[in-house]
XYZ file of C-alpha atoms in Angstrom:
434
model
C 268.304 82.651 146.250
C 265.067 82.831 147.622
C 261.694 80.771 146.347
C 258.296 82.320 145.890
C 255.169 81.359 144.172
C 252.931 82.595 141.408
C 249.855 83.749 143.125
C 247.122 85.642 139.979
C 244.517 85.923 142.312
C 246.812 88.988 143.463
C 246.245 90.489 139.773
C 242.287 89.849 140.018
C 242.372 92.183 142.620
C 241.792 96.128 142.522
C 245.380 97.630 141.966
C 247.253 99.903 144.796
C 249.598 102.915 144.585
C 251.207 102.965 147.882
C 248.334 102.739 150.438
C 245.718 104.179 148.110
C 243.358 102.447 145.617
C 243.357 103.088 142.009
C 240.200 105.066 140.904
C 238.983 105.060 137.885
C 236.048 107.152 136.240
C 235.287 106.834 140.563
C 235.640 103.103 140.336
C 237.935 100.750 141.795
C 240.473 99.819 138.767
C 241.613 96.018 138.066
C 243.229 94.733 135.567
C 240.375 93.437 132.446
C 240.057 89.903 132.341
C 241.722 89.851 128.401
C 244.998 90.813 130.394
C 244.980 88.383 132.392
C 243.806 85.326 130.040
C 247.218 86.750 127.845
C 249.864 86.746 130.827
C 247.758 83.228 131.331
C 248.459 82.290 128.266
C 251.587 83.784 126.389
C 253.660 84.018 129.120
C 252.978 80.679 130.844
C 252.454 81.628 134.121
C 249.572 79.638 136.688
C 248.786 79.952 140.486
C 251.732 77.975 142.285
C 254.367 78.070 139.299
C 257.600 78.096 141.345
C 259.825 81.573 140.831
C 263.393 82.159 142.127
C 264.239 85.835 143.122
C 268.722 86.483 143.621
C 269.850 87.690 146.586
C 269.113 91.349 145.272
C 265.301 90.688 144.938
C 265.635 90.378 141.031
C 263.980 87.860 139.308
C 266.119 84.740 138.133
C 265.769 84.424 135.048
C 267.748 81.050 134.730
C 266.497 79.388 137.385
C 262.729 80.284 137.177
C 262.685 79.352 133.340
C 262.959 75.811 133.967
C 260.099 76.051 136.077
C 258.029 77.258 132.664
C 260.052 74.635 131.024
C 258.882 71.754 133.042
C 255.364 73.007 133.559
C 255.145 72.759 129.621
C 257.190 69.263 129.841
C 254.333 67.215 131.075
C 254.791 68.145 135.026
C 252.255 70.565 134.986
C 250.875 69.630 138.720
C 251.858 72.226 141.135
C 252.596 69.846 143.555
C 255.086 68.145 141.666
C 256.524 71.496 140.479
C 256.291 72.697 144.015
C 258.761 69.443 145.102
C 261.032 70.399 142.483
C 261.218 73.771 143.730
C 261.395 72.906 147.387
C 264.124 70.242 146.714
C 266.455 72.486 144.111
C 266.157 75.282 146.918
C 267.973 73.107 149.413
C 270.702 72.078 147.237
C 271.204 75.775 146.217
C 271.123 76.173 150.269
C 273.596 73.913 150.750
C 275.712 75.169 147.297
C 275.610 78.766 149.285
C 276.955 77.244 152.652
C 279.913 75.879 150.951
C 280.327 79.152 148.941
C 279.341 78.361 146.047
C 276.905 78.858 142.845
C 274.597 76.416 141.536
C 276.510 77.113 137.988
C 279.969 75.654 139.516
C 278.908 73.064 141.025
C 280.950 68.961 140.835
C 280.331 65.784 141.119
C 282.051 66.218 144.259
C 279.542 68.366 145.487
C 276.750 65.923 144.603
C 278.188 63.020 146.647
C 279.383 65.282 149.954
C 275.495 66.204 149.413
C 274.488 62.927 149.315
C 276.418 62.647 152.452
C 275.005 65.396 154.483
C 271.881 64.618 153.362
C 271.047 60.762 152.916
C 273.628 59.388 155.458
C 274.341 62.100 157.888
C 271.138 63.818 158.005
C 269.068 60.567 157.660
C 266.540 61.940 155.231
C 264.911 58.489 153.516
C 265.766 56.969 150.526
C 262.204 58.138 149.140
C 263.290 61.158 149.990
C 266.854 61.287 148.407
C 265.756 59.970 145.243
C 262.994 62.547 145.362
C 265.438 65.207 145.647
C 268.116 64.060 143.406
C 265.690 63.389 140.326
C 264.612 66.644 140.741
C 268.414 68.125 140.621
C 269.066 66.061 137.683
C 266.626 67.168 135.532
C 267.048 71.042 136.444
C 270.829 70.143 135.406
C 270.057 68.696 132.747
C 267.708 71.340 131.075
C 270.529 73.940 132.263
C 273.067 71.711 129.985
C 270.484 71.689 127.309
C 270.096 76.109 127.456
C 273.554 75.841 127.499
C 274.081 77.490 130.930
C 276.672 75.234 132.004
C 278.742 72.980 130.088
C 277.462 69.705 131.601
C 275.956 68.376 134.423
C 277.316 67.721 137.747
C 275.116 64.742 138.337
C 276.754 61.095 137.705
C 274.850 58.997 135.298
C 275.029 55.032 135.010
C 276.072 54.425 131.357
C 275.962 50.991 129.220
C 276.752 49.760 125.976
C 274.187 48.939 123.244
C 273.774 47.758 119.695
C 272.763 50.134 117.835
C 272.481 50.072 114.117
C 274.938 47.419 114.029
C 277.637 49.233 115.957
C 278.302 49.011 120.005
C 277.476 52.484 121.514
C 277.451 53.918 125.137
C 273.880 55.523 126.056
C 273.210 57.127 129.405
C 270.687 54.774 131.649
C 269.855 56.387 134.573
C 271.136 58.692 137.927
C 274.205 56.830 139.500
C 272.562 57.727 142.557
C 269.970 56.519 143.150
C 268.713 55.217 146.529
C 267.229 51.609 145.646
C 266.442 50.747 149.739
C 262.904 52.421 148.865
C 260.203 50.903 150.854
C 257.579 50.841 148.437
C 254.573 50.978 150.803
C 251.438 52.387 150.729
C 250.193 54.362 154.048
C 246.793 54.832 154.814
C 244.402 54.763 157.704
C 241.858 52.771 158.933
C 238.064 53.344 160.372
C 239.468 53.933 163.347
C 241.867 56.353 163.139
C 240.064 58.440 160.651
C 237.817 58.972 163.649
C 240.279 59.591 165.775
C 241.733 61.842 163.766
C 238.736 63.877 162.931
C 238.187 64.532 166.667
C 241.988 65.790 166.644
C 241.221 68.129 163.580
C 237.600 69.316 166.171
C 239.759 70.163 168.800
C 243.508 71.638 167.582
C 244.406 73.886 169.909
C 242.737 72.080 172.812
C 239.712 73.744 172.117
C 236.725 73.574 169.267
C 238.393 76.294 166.552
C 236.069 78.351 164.154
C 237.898 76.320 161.257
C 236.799 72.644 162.211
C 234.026 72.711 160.198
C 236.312 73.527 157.298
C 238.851 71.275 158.677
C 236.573 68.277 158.776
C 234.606 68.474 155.743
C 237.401 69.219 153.459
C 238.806 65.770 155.422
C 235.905 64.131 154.930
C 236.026 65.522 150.790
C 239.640 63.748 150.442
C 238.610 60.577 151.815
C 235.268 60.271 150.388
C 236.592 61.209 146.975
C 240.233 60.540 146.655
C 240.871 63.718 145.295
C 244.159 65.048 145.493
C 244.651 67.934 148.068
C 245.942 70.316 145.182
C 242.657 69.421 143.081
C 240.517 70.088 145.863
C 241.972 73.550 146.956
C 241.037 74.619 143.365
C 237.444 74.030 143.308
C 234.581 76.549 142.593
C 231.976 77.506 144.348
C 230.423 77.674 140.987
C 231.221 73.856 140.041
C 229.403 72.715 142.833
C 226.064 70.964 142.061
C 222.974 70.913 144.509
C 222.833 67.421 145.614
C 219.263 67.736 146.122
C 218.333 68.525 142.461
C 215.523 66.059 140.857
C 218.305 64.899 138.160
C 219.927 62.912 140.819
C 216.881 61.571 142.477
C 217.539 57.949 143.957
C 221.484 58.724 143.851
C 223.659 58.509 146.460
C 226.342 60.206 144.772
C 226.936 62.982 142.031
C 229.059 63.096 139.579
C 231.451 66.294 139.676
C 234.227 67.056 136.779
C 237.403 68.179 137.809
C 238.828 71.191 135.704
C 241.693 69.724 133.345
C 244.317 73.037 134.863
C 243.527 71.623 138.425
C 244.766 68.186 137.878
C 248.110 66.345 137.375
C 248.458 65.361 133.736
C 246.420 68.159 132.664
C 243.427 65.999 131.838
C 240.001 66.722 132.822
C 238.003 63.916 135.028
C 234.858 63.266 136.777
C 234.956 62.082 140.185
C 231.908 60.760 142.382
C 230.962 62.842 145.520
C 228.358 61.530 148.141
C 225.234 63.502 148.533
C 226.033 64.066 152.021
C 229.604 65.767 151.785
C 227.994 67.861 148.850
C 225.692 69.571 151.336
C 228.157 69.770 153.796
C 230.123 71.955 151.636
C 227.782 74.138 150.501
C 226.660 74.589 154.458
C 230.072 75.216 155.067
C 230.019 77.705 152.241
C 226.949 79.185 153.416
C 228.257 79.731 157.051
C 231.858 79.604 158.081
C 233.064 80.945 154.759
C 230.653 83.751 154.223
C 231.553 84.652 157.877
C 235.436 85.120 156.633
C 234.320 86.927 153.395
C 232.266 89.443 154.946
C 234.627 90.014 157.694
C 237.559 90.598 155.201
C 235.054 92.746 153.270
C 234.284 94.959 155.818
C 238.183 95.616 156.971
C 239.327 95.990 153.060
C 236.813 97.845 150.697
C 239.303 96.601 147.978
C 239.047 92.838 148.661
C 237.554 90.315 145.619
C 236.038 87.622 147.152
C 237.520 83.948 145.647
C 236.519 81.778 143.086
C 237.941 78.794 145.537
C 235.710 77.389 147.579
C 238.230 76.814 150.788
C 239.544 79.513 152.082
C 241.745 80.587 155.608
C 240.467 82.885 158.190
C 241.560 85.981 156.307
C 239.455 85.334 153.415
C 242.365 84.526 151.082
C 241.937 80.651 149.125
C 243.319 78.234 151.434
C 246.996 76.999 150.521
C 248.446 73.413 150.473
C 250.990 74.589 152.773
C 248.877 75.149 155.264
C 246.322 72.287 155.169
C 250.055 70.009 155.467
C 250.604 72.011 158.537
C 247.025 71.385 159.879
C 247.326 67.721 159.184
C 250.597 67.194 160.916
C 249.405 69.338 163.987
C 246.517 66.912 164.357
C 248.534 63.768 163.693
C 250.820 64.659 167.340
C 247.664 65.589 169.077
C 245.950 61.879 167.980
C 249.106 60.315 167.329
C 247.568 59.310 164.421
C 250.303 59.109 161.099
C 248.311 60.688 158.169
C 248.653 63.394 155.486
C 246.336 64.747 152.820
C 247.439 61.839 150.344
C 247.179 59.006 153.199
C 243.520 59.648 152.680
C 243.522 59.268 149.099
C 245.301 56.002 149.436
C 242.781 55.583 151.905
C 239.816 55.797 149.428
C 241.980 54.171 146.577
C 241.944 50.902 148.834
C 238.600 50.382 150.561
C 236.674 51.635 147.089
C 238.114 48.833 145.152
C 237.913 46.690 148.562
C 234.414 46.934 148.356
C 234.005 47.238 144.171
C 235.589 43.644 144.369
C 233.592 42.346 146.719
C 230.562 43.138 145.178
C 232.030 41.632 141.921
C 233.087 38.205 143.596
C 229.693 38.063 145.143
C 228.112 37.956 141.394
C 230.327 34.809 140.477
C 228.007 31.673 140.469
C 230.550 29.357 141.598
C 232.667 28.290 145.068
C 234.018 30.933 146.386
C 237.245 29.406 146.982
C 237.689 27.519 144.094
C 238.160 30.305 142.088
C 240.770 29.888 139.063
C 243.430 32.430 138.029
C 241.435 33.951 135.438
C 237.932 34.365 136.751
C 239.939 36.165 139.674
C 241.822 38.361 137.304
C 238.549 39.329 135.658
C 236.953 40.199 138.975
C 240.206 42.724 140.029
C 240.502 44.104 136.626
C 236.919 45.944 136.127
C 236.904 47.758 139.562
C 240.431 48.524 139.206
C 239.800 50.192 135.830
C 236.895 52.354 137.382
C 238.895 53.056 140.405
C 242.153 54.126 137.966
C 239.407 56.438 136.303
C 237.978 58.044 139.801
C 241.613 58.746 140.542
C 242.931 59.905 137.430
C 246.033 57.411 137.053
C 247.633 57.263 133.774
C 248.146 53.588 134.081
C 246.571 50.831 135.271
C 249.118 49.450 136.735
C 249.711 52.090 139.658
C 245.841 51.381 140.569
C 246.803 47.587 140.705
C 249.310 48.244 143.658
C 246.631 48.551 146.302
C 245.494 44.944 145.230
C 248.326 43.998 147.936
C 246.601 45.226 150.632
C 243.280 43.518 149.984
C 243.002 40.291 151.622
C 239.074 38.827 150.472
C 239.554 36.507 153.258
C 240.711 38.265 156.056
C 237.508 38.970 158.958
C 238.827 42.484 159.841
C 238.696 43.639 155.845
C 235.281 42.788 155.448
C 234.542 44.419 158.635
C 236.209 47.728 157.878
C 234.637 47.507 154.034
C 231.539 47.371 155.748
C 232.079 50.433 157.882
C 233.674 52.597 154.988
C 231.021 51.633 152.811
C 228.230 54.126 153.748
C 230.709 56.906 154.399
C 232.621 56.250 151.029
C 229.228 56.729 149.291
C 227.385 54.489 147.037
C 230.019 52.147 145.343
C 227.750 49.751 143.871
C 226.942 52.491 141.674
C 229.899 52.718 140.152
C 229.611 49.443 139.238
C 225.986 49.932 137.379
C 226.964 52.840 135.669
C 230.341 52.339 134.268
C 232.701 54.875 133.685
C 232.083 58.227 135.454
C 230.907 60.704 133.168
């Protein structure tokens, strides 16, 4: 079994017989845009939709279909089909070492995998449960197609009243890892800088991409976008920061396309003047420098709707910004991802949102009762739920734990993220981003 990804841009592109282009009437053929809307469509395919080929390069029909299935199920992020992918290929990995098919798979399987994998192999118990949730659930729509009689997975089952009569119901995976350390990792002032300098000079020397590098850095951090949301940005969506209808702003509101994020639900998200024309410099230099390059090797090539894009002109995969952040983190030494810096945001935005809030209360400072301080965390955590798109409000209210009002080195770092985080008191006068 092999795993591949959807990738349409390929279809937007002039089509190829052997080495030659398809003319047409003397014209470079593609496929008309009412072709691909319906494969869009109909068939339910999207850039990064996971697809399984068999070990004779034929599609899977069984395993990709519960890739459509999920995407339709409510997991319609690529990233979190992506995981699902990546995690089902190594139990189908470790299925083929043992000699076997996913279809004939035990419970004994499950539990020498949790074995190899958990205890032997020393993978976290994040990780594990990541991985086995994702098993389960491709087991359990393969029960449901009727593909296999049941699933391998072990469930926890207990009894209920139910209509008055005692009944068993399933609960949840037996196997769960509950050791999770439920911590949130971000960085600090510091290390951002010292990271940035790492992402200036990869390779020990200044690349061509660190202006790409850093600004799409400084987008995440500044914005708490998700990296998947960001990578799918237009060119076309961006809005001149310098325009008279934001005169006096420091900050612009920007709507993220509903297909782009997780949940499938459109939302606006504040950018700071100064990363907007940093990207469009970047798009005006670096990346018209890789277009016209590509252009000139490949009379065929469509330049990209996406805004980031790699060397060779092609949009600018998750895969390989991961890579770029954990090259940088062992030259700094500096821990951090593309999330970290949306945790990053997440915490010193409704660091600061809250101060600003508890320095509107007429009243002693610390004297405050239960309730006053409830009100004062539950505004900027609402608009700080909104900026990052959480479904409740109660995943926004876990960075509350790492905000200590009366700790000296918080207000310090609030104070230095505040400029580069953009205007946050804005937020605050203008409600909910629009």
């Amino acid at each position: 079994m092999h795993l591949f990804r959807t990738d349409l841009s390929k279809l937007r592109t002039p089509i190829v017989i052997g080495e030659e282009p398809l003319l047409v009437d003397k014209e470079l053929y593609r496929l008309p845009d009412g072709i691909l809307e319906e494969v869009e469509k109909v068939v339910g395919l999207f850039d990064g939709l996971p697809f399984f080929l068999d070990e004779t390069g034929n599609y899977d029909r069984d395993v990709s279909g519960f890739f459509l299935f999920a995407a339709a199920d409510g997991a319609r992020s690529t990233g979190t089909l992506q995981v699902y992918a990546e995690q089902i290929n190594l139990w189908f990995r470790y299925l083929a070492a043992q000699g076997k098919d996913w279809r004939r798979a035990s419970r004994d399987d499950v539990r020498a995998y949790y074995r190899v994998r958990r205890l032997n192999g020393g993978v976290s118990a994040s990780t594990w449960n990541l991985g086995i949730t994702a098993i389960a659930r491709f087991y359990e729509w393969a029960a449901w197609e009727k593909l296999i009689p049941e699933t391998p997975v072990p469930y926890k089952w207990k009894q209920i009243l139910s209509g008055g009569e005692v009944r068993v119901a399933r609960q949840a995976v037996a196997m769960l890892d509950r050791n999770v350390e439920k911590r949130v990792r971000f960085v600090t002032t510091e290390q951002f800088r010292v990271l940035v300098e790492g992402l200036r000079n990869l390779g020990g020397r200044r690349s061509r991409t660190s202006s790409r590098n850093i600004v799409l850095t400084k987008l995440l951090v500044q914005t708490g976008m998700r990296i998947s949301e960001a990578l799918q940005m237009r060119c076309g969506e961006l809005p001149d920061p310098d325009h008279t209808q934001f005169a006096g702003l420091k900050s612009v509101s920007l709507r993220l396309r509903r297909e782009t994020t997780k949940g499938n639900k459109s939302r606006a998200i504040r950018v700071p003047k100064q990363i907007l024309r940093e990207v469009h410099r970047y798009c005006e230099d670096e990346r018209s420098i890789d277009v016209e390059r590509r252009g000139d090797r490949d009379p065929s090539y469509v330049e990209p709707e996406e805004i980031w894009l790699n060397e060779e002109g092609d949009p600018l995969s998750r895969n390989a910004v991961e890579k770029l952040f954990a090259r940088a983190s062992a030259l700094t030494g500096v821990d951090c991802t593309p999330h970290f810096l949306r945790h990053t945001f997440a915490i010193y935005t409704l660091s600061r949102l809250i101060q600003l809030m508890f320095n509107k209360v007429p009243q002693e400072k610390d004297n405050l009762d239960k309730q006053t301080y409830l009100r004062i965390c539950e505004d900027p955590a609402r608009k700080v739920q909104q900026l990052l798109g959480h479904a409740q409000l109660s995943t926004t209210y876990k960075y509350l734990d790492y905000i200590n009002l009366h700790d000296r080195l918080t207000d310090l770092a609030v104070g230095e993220w505040s400029e580069d985080l953009g205007a946050t008191e804005e937020l605050l006068d203008q409600g909910e981003p629009t």
